[in-house]
C-alpha positions as a Python dict, from the first residue, in 0.01 Angstrom:
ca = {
    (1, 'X'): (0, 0, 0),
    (2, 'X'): (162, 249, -274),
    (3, 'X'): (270, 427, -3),
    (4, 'X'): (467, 160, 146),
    (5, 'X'): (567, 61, -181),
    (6, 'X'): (719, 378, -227),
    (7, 'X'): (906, 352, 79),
    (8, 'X'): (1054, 20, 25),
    (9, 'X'): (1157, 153, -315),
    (10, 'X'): (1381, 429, -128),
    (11, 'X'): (1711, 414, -334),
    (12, 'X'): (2038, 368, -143),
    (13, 'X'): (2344, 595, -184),
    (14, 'X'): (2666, 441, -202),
    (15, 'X'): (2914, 398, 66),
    (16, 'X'): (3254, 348, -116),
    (17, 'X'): (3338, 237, -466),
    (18, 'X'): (3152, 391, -826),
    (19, 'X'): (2989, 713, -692),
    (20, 'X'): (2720, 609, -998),
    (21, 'X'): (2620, 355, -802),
    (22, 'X'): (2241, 337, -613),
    (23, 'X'): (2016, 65, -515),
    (24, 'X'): (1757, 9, -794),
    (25, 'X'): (1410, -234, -738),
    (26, 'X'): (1213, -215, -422),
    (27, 'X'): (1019, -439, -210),
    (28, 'X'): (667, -603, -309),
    (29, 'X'): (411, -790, -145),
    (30, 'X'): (577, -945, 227),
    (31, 'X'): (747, -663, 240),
    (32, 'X'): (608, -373, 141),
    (33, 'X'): (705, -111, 403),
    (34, 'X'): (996, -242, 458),
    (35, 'X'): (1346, -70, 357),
    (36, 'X'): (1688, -94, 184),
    (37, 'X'): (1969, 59, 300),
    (38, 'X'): (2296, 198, 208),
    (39, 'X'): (2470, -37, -78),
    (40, 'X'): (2827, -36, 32),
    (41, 'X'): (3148, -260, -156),
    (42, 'X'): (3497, -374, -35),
    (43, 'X'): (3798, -469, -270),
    (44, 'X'): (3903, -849, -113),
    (45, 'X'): (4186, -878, -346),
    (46, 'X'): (4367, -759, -656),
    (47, 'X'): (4323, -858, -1038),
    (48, 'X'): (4689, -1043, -976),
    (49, 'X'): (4584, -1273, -648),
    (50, 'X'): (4262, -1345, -802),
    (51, 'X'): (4349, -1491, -1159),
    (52, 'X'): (4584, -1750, -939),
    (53, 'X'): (4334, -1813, -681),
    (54, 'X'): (4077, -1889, -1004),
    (55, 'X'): (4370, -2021, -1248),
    (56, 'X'): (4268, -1777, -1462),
    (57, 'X'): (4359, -1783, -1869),
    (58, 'X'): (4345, -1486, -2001),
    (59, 'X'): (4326, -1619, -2348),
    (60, 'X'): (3952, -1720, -2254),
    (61, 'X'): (3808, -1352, -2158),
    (62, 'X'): (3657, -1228, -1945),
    (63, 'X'): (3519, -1427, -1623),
    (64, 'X'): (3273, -1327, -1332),
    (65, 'X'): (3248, -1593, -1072),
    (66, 'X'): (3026, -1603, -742),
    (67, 'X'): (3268, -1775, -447),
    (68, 'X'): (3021, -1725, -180),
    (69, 'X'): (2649, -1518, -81),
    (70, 'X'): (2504, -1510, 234),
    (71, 'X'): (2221, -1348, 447),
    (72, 'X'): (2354, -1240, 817),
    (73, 'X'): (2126, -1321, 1030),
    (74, 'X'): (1959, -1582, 924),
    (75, 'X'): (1683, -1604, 1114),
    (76, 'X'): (1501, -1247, 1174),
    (77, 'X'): (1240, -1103, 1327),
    (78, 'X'): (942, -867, 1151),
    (79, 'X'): (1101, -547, 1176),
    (80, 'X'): (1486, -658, 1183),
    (81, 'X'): (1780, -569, 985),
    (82, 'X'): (1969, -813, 782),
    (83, 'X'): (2252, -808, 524),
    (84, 'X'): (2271, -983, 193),
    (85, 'X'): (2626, -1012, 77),
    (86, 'X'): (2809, -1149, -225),
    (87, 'X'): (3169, -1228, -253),
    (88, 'X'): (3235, -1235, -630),
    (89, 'X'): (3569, -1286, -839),
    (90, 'X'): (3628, -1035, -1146),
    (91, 'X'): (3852, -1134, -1467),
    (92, 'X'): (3935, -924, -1742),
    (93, 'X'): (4255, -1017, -2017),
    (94, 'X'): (4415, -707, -1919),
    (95, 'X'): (4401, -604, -1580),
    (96, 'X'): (4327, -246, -1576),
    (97, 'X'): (3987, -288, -1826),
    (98, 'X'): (3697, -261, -1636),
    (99, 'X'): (3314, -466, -1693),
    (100, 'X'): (2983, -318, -1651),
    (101, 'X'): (2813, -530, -1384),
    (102, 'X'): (2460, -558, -1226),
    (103, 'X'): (2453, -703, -905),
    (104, 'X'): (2111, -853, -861),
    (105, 'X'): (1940, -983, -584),
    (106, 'X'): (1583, -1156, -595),
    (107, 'X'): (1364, -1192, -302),
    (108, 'X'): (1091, -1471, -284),
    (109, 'X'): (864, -1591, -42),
    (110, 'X'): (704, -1923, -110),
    (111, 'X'): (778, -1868, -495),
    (112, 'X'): (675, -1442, -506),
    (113, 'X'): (906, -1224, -606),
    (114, 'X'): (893, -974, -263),
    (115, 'X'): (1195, -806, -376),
    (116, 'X'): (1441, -735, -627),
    (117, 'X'): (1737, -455, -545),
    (118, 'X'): (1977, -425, -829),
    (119, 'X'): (2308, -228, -812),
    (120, 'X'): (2489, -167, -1164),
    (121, 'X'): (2845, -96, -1085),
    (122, 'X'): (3198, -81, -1305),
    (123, 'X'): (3466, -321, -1188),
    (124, 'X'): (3823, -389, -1228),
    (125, 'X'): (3983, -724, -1206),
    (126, 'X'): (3958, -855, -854),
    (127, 'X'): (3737, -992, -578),
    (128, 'X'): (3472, -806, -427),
    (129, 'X'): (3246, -839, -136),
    (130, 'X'): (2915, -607, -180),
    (131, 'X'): (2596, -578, 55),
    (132, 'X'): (2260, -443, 56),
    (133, 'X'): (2098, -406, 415),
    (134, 'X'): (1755, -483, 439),
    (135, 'X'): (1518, -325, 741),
    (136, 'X'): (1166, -565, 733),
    (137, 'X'): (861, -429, 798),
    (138, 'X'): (709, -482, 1092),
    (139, 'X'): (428, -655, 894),
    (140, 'X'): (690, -908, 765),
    (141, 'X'): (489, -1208, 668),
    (142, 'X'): (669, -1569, 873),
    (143, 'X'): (829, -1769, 706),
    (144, 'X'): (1126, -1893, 433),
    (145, 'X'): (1280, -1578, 189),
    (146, 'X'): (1481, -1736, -57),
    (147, 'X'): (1772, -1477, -204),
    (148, 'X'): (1893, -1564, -535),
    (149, 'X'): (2224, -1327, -604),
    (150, 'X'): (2373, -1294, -945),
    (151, 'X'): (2592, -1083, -1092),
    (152, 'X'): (2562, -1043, -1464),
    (153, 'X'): (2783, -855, -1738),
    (154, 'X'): (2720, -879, -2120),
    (155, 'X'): (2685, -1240, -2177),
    (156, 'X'): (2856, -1358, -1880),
    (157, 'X'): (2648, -1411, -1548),
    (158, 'X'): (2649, -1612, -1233),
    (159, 'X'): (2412, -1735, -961),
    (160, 'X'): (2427, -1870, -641),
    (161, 'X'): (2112, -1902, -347),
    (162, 'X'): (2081, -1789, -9),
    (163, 'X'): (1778, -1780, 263),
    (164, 'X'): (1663, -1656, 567),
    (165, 'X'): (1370, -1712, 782),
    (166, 'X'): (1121, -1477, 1007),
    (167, 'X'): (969, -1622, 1274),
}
């Protein structure tokens, strides 16, 4: 089992975005053997189109804000790949500061914690879409994984919950 716990701890270089950036947390339990790919991040929109999309005051600070998460596919097979990704908003008062943010994602089957990667990136004011592959071991346990994504910066933080199923 350490063995395929080291494995499913295998850290994930970065495909775009902070160079400083890996995949931190591995995979317990259900999925133990199982692996985490290659963390990779888009920029949706600019600082500018996001603070009127969010009717953003700057006079309030910053603001972090989940608009949508979502596992793809949702139902899976023991030894499938899936994606978890997170579309989140990014508000600073001046548009060119820049937040320290973890991007956290928590794995559970039927309550466990299974696994937990974390990505700590920097980020500008804007919308970003990030994902974190996920290969299951072929020992993948059936049944409902519940995802809970948040992002998280100083004292700010947001959450928002996914699933998917293997049958």
């Amino acid at each position: 089992a350490a063995v395929g716990a080291a494995a499913g701890a295998v850290l994930g270089a970065v495909m775009g975005g902070d160079a400083k950036s890996a995949v931190m947390g591995g995979l317990l339990g259900a999925l133990v053997g199982g692996v985490i790919g290659h963390y990779y991040t888009d920029q949706k929109k600019t600082g500018a189109d996001t603070a009127k999309k969010h009717d953003y005051d700057p006079a309030k600070g910053p603001l972090l804000k989940i608009e949508e998460a979502s596992v793809i596919p949702q139902t899976v097979s023991p030894g499938d790949k899936l994606e978890m990704k997170m579309t989140y908003a990014v508000l600073t008062p001046k548009e060119e500061d820049q937040l320290g943010i973890a991007e956290k994602r928590e794995i559970r089957l039927n309550g466990e914690l299974v696994g937990n990667p974390e990505v700590k990136v920097s980020r500008k004011a804007g919308t970003y879409t990030s994902s974190v592959p996920l290969t299951l071991p072929d020992s993948a346990k059936k049944g409902l994984y519940v995802v809970v994504s948040t992002i998280q910066s100083d004292k700010l933080s947001d959450t928002i919950q996914t699933a998917f199923t293997v049958k």
